[in-house]
Coordinates of C-alpha atoms in Angstrom, one line a residue:
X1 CA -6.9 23.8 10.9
X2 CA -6.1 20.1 10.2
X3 CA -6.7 17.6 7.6
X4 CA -10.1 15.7 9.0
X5 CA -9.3 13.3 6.5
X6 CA -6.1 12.0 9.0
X7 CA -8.9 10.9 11.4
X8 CA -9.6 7.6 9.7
X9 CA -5.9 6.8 11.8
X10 CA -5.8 4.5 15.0
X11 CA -1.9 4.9 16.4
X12 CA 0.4 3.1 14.8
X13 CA 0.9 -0.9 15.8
X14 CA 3.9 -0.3 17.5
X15 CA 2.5 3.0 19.8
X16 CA -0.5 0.4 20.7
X17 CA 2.2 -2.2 21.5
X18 CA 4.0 0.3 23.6
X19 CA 1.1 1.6 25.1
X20 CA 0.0 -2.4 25.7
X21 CA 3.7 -3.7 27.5
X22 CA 6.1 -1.2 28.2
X23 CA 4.1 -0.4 31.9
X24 CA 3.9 -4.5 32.3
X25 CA 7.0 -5.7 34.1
X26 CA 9.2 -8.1 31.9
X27 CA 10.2 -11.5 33.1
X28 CA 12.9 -11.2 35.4
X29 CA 16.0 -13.5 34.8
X30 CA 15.3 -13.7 31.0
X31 CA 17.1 -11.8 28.4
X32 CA 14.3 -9.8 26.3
X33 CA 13.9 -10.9 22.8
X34 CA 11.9 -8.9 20.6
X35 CA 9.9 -10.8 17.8
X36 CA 7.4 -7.8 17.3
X37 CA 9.3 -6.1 14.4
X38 CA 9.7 -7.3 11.2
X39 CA 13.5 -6.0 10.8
X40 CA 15.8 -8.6 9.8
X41 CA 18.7 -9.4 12.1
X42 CA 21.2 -11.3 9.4
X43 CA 24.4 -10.0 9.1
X44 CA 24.9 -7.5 6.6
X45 CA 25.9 -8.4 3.1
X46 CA 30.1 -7.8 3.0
X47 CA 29.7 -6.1 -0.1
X48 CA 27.7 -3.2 1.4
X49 CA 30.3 -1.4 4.2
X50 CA 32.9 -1.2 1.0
X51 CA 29.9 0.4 -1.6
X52 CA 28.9 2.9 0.7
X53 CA 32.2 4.5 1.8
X54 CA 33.9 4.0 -1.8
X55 CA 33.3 7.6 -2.3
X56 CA 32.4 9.7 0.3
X57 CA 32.5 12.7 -1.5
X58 CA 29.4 12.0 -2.9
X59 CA 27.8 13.3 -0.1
X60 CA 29.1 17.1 -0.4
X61 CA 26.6 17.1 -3.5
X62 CA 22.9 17.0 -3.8
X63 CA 21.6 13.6 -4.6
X64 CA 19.8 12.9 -8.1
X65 CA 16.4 12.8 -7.4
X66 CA 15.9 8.9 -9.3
X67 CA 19.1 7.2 -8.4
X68 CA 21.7 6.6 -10.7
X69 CA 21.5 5.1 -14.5
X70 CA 23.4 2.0 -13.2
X71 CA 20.8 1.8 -10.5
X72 CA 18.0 1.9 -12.6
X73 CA 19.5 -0.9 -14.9
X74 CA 20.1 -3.2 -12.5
X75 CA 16.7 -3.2 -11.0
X76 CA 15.3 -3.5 -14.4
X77 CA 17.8 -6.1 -15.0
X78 CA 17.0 -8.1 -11.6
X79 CA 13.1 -7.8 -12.7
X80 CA 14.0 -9.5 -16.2
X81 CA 15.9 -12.2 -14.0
X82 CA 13.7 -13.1 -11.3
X83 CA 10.4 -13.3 -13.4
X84 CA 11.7 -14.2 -17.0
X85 CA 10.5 -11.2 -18.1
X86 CA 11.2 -9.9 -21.9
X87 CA 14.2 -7.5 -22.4
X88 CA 11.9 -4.8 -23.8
X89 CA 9.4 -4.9 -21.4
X90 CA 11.2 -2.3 -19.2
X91 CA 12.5 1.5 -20.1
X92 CA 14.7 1.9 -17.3
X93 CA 14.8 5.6 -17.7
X94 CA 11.0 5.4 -17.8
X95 CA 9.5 2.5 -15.6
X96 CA 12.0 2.5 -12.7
X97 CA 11.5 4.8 -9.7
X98 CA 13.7 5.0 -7.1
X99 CA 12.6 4.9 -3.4
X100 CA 13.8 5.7 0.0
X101 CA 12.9 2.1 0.7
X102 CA 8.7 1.0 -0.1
X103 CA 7.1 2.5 2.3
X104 CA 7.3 5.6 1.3
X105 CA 6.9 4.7 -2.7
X106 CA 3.5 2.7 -1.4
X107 CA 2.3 5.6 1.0
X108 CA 3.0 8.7 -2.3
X109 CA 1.5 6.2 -4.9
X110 CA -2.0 7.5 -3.9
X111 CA -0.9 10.8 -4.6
X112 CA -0.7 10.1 -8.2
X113 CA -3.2 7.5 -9.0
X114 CA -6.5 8.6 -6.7
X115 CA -8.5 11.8 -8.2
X116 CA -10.3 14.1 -6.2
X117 CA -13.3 11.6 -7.5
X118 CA -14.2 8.7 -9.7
X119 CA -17.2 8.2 -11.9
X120 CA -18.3 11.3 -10.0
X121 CA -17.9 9.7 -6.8
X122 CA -15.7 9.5 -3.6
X123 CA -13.2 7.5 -4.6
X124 CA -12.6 4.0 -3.1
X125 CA -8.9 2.6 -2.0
X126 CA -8.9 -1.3 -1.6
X127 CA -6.6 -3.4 0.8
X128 CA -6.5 -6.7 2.3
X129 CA -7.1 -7.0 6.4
X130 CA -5.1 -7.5 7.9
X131 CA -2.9 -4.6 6.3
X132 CA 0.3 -3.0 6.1
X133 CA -0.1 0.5 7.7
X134 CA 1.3 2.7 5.2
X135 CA -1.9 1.7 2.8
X136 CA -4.7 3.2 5.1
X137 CA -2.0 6.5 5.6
X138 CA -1.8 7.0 1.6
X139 CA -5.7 6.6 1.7
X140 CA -6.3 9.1 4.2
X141 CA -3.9 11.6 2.8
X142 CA -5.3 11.3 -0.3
X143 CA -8.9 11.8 0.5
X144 CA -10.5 8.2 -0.6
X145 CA -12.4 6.0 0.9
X146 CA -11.0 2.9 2.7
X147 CA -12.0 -0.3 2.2
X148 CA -11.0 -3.7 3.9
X149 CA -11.6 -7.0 2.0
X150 CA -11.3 -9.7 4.9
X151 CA -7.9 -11.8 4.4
X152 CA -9.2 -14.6 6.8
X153 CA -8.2 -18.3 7.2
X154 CA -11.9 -18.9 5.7
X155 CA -10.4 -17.5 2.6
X156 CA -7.3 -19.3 2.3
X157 CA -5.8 -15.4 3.9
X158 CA -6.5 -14.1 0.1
X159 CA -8.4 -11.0 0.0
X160 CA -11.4 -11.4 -2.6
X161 CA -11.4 -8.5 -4.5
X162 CA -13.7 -9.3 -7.5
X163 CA -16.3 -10.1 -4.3
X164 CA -16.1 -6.6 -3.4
X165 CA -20.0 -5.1 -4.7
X166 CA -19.6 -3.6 -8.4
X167 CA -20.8 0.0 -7.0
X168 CA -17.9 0.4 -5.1
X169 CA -15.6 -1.1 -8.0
X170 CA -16.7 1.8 -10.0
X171 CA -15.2 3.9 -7.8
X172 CA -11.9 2.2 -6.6
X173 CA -8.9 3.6 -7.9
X174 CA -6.5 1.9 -6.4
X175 CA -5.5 -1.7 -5.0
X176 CA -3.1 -2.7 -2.5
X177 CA -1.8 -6.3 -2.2
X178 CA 1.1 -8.1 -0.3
X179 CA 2.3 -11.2 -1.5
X180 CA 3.7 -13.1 0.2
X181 CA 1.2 -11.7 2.5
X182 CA 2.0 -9.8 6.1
X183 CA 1.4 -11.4 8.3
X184 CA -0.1 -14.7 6.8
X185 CA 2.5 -15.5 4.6
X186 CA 0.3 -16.6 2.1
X187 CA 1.2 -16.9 -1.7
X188 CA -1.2 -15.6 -4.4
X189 CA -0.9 -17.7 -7.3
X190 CA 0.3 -16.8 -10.6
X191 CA -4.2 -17.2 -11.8
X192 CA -5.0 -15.0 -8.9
X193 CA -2.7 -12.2 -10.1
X194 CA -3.8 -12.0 -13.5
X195 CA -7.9 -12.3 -12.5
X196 CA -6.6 -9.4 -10.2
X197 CA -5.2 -7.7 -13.2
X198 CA -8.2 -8.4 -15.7
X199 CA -10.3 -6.9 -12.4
X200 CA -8.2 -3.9 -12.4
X201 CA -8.5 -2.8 -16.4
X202 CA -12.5 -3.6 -16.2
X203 CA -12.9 -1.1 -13.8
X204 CA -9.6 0.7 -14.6
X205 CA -8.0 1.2 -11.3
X206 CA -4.3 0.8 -10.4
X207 CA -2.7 -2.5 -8.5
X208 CA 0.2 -1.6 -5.9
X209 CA 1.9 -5.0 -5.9
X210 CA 4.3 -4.6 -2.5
X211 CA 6.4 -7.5 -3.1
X212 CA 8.7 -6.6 -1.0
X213 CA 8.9 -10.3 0.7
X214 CA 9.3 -11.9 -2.7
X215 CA 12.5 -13.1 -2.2
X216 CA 12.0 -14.9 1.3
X217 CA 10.1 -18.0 0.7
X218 CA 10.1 -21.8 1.5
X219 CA 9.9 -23.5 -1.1
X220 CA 8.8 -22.2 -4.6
X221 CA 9.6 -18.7 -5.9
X222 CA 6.2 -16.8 -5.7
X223 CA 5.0 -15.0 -9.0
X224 CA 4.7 -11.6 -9.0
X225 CA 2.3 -8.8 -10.6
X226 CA 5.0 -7.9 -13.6
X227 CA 4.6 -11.6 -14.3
X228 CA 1.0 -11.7 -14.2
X229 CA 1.0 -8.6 -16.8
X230 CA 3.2 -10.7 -19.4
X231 CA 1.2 -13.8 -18.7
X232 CA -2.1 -11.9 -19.6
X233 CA -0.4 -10.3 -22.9
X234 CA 1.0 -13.8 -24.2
X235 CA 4.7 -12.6 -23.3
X236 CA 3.9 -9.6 -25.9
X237 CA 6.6 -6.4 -24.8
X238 CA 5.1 -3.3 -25.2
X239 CA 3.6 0.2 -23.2
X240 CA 0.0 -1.5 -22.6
X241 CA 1.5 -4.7 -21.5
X242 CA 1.8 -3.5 -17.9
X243 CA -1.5 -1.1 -17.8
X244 CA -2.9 -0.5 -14.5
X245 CA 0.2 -2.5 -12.7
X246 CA 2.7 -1.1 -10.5
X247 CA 5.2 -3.3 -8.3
X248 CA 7.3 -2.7 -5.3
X249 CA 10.9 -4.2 -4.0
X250 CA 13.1 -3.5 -1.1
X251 CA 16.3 -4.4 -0.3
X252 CA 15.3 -4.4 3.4
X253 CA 14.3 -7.8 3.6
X254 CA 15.8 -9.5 0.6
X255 CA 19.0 -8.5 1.6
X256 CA 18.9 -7.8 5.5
X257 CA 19.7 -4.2 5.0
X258 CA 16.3 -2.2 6.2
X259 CA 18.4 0.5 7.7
X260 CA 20.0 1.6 3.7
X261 CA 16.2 2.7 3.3
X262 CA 16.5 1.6 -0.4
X263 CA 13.7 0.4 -2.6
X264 CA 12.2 1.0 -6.1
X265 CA 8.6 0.5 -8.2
X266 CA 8.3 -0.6 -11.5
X267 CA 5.6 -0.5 -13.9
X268 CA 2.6 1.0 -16.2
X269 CA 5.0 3.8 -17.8
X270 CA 1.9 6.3 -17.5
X271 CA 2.1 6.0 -13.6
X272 CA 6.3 5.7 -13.3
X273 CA 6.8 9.1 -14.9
X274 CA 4.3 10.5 -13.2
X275 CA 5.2 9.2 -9.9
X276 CA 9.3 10.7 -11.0
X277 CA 7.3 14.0 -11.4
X278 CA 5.9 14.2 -8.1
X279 CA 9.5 13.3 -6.4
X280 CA 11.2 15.8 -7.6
X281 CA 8.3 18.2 -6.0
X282 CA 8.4 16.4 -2.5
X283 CA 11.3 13.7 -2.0
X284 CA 14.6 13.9 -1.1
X285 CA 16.7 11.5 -3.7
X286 CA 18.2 8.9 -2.3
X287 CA 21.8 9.4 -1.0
X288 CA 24.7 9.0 -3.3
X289 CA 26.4 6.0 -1.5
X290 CA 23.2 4.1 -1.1
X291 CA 22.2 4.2 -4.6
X292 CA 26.0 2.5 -5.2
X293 CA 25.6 0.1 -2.5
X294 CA 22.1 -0.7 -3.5
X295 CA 23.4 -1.6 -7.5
X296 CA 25.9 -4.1 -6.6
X297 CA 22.9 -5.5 -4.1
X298 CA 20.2 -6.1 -6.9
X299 CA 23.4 -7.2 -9.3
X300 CA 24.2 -10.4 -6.7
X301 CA 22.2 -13.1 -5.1
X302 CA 24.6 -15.5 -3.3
X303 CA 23.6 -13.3 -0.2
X304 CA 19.9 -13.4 -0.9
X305 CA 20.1 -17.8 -1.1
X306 CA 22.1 -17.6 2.3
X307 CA 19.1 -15.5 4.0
X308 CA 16.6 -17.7 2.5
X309 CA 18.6 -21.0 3.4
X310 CA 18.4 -19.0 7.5
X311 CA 15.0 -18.2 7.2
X312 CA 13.7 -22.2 6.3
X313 CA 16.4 -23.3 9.3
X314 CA 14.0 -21.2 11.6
X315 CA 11.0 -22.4 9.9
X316 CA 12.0 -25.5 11.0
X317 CA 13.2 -25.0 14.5
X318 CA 9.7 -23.4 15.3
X319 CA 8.0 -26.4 13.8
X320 CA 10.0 -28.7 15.4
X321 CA 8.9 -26.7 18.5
X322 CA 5.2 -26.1 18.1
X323 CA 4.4 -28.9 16.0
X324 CA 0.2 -28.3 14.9
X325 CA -0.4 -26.1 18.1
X326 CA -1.6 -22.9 17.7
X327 CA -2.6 -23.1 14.3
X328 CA 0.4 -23.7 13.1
X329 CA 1.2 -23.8 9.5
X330 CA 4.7 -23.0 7.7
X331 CA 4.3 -20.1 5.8
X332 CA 4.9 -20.0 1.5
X333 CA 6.9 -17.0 1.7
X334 CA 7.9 -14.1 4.4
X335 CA 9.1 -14.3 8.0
X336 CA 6.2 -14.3 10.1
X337 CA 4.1 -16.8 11.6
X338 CA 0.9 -16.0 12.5
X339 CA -0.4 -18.1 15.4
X340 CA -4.0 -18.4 16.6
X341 CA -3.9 -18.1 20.5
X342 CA -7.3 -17.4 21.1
X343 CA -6.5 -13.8 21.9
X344 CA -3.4 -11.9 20.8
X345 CA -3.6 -8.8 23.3
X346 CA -4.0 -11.2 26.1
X347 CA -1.1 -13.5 25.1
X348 CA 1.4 -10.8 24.4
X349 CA 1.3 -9.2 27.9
X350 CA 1.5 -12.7 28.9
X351 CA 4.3 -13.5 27.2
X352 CA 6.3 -10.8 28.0
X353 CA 5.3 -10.9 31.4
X354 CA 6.6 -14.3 31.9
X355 CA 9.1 -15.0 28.9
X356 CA 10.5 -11.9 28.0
X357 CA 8.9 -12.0 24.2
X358 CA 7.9 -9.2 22.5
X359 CA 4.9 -9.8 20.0
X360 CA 2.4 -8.3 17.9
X361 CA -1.3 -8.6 18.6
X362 CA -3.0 -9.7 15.3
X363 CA -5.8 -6.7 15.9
X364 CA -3.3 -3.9 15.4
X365 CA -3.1 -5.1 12.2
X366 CA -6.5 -5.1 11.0
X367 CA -9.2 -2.6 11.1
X368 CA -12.4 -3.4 13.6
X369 CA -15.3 -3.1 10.8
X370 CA -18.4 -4.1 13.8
X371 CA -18.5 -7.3 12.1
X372 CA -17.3 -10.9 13.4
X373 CA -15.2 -11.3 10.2
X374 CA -13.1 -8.2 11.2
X375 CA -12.8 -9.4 14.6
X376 CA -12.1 -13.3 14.1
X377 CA -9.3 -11.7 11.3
X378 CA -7.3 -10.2 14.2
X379 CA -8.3 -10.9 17.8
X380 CA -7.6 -14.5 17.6
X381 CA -4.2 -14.1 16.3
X382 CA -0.6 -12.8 17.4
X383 CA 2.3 -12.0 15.0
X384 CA 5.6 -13.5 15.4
X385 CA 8.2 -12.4 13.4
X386 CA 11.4 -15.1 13.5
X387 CA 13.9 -12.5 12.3
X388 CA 16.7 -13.1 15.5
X389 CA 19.7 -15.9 14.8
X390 CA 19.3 -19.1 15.0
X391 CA 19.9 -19.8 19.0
X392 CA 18.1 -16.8 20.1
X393 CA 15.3 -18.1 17.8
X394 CA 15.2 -21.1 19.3
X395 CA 15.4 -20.3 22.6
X396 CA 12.1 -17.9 21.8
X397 CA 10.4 -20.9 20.5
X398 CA 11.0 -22.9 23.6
X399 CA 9.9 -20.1 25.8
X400 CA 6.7 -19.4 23.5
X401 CA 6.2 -23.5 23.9
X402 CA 6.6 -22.8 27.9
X403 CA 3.9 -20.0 28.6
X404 CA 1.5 -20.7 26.3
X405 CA 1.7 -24.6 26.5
X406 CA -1.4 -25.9 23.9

């Protein structure tokens, strides 16, 4: 009566976190601060109240099911932008999907790219462990194999792919990588993409690029898989310029609005329209006022230099804090540190027993595979995400510095 494919699932991160803290009492005396969650906590752009109530009437009407022309164009025009990109290189009508923010666009890719089998095999879905849940819940829906390729400090947190044995690249049909990385933070380089790439067309599977914390970095803006595609074809435009490549942005971190629920994916034209086809079958379209709010979003970037200005000012008051304990390293891109405190489950109750921090254990993000490279890519570790204000970051840091001492 149910989908035994579903039972590849552990709970969810957050229902293990839950399950791990919320019968442990919290520090009394201390003001709870959560640092478990990625959701940013900087104020909402000023431009976004005024988009989404310009017209309200909007919503008496069925949404269209890919956002609005205007949408499309300026996510095709921010693309262009941000990775000097050719002006023919993207159709928007074509090569833009509209999402009700990544996760879902990451979790229904699978539905189009993964075939009930490959080279007359089970097919094989790649991602990096640690992982971002959605990729092991598209897997399993879709009836492929999962496979985790260990993203571990011996391997600078880059997942090595083209290590992954040739019998089961035969069979991969799809490819999920996060740079800047969650949780590491790490930044594949602009070579890594495009050996990823020329990986992907020899044994023709399809590379999700989630991107979505491209545009929170330190120092340098990190390439991206688009990038790649155009570096590979000597800057040449055209349909087999982006084969096998399909990226993913948000507006939920790069501007500080995850509640609009607004995303799109851009790429191999084969897969976009495709991927439009199966929408309209299962999605709802993204709502009217969202789609307006979400154009004048990817159309300005003052906003985006203030959060990234924020997010290096907490960079630093954590350093400042922690100095090289913990394993400390400042992260190329994303808001997450990822400390190693010997054991993440046993530090989190700690630390909200007595500082009143709520943290991730680095094993809910990876998947146990019996082995000590599994293990020592998750155990060790616990998730911090610095998205509060300045202050309350801070004052987090100082407690974190308190309890677990180093």
């Amino acid at each position: 009566m149910l989908n035994s494919n579903l039972e590849i699932l552990s709970d969810y991160p957050f229902q293990r976190l839950r399950a791990l803290l919320d019968s442990e009492p919290a520090s009394h005396g201390l003001t709870p601060i959560n640092l478990s969650v990625g959701e940013p906590q900087h104020p909402l752009p000023d431009i976004v109240p005024a988009a989404l109530t310009r017209d309200l009437s909007a919503l008496s009407r069925y949404p269209t099911a890919n956002g609005s022309p205007a949408f499309r164009a300026a996510c095709a025009d921010w693309l262009k932008r941000r990775y000097a990109l050719p002006d023919a290189l993207l159709d928007p009508e074509r090569q833009i999907v509209a999402l009700n923010g990544t996760r879902e666009g990451l979790y229904m890719l699978a539905q189009v790219v993964v075939p009930p089998q490959k080279n007359g095999q089970r097919p094989a879905v790649l991602m990096p462990n640690p992982f971002y849940q959605a990729y092991i819940g598209a897997t399993a829906a879709s009836g492929a194999e999962a496979v985790f390729v260990p993203a571990s400090a011996e391997n600078g947190f880059l997942p090595d792919f083209a290590g992954v044995a040739p019998e089961i690249l035969a069979r991969t049909a799809l490819v999920y990588l996060c740079s800047p990385a969650n949780p590491q933070g790490t930044v594949a380089s602009l070579d890594y993409l495009t050996r990823l790439i020329e990986l992907a067309r020899q044994y023709d599977f399809v590379i999700a690029f989630d991107e979505c914390y491209a545009e929170i970095y330190d120092a340098a803006p990190p390439p991206g898989g688009l990038e790649a595609a155009m570096a590979l074809s000597g800057g040449r435009a055209g349909d087999a310029a982006l084969n096998n490549v399909v990226v993913f942005h948000s507006l939920s971190k790069r501007s500080s609005a995850p509640g609009l629920r607004s995303g799109f994916c851009a790429g191999d034209a084969r897969i976009t329209q495709e991927f439009i086809k199966l929408r309209n079958y299962g999605c709802a379209g993204m709502m009217m006022p969202v789609v307006e709010a979400s154009t004048e979003l990817w159309r300005e970037e003052s906003h985006v230099e203030a959060n990234r200005t924020l997010y290096r000012e907490k960079f630093d008051i954590a350093q400042s804090i922690l100095g090289n304990r913990f394993g400390f390293y400042r992260p190329a891109g994303g808001f997450y540190l990822w400390l190693d405190v010997g054991d993440g489950e046993a530090a989190a109750v700690k630390l909200w027993r007595e500082a009143g921090l709520r943290t991730l254990p680095g094993a809910y993000l990876v998947r146990d595979t019996g082995d000590a490279v599994s293990a020592a890519a998750g155990k060790p570790y616990l998730r911090v995400a610095l998205v509060c204000e300045l202050e309350q970051t801070r004052e987090a840091m100082q407690r974190f510095s308190k309890v677990l001492g180093g």
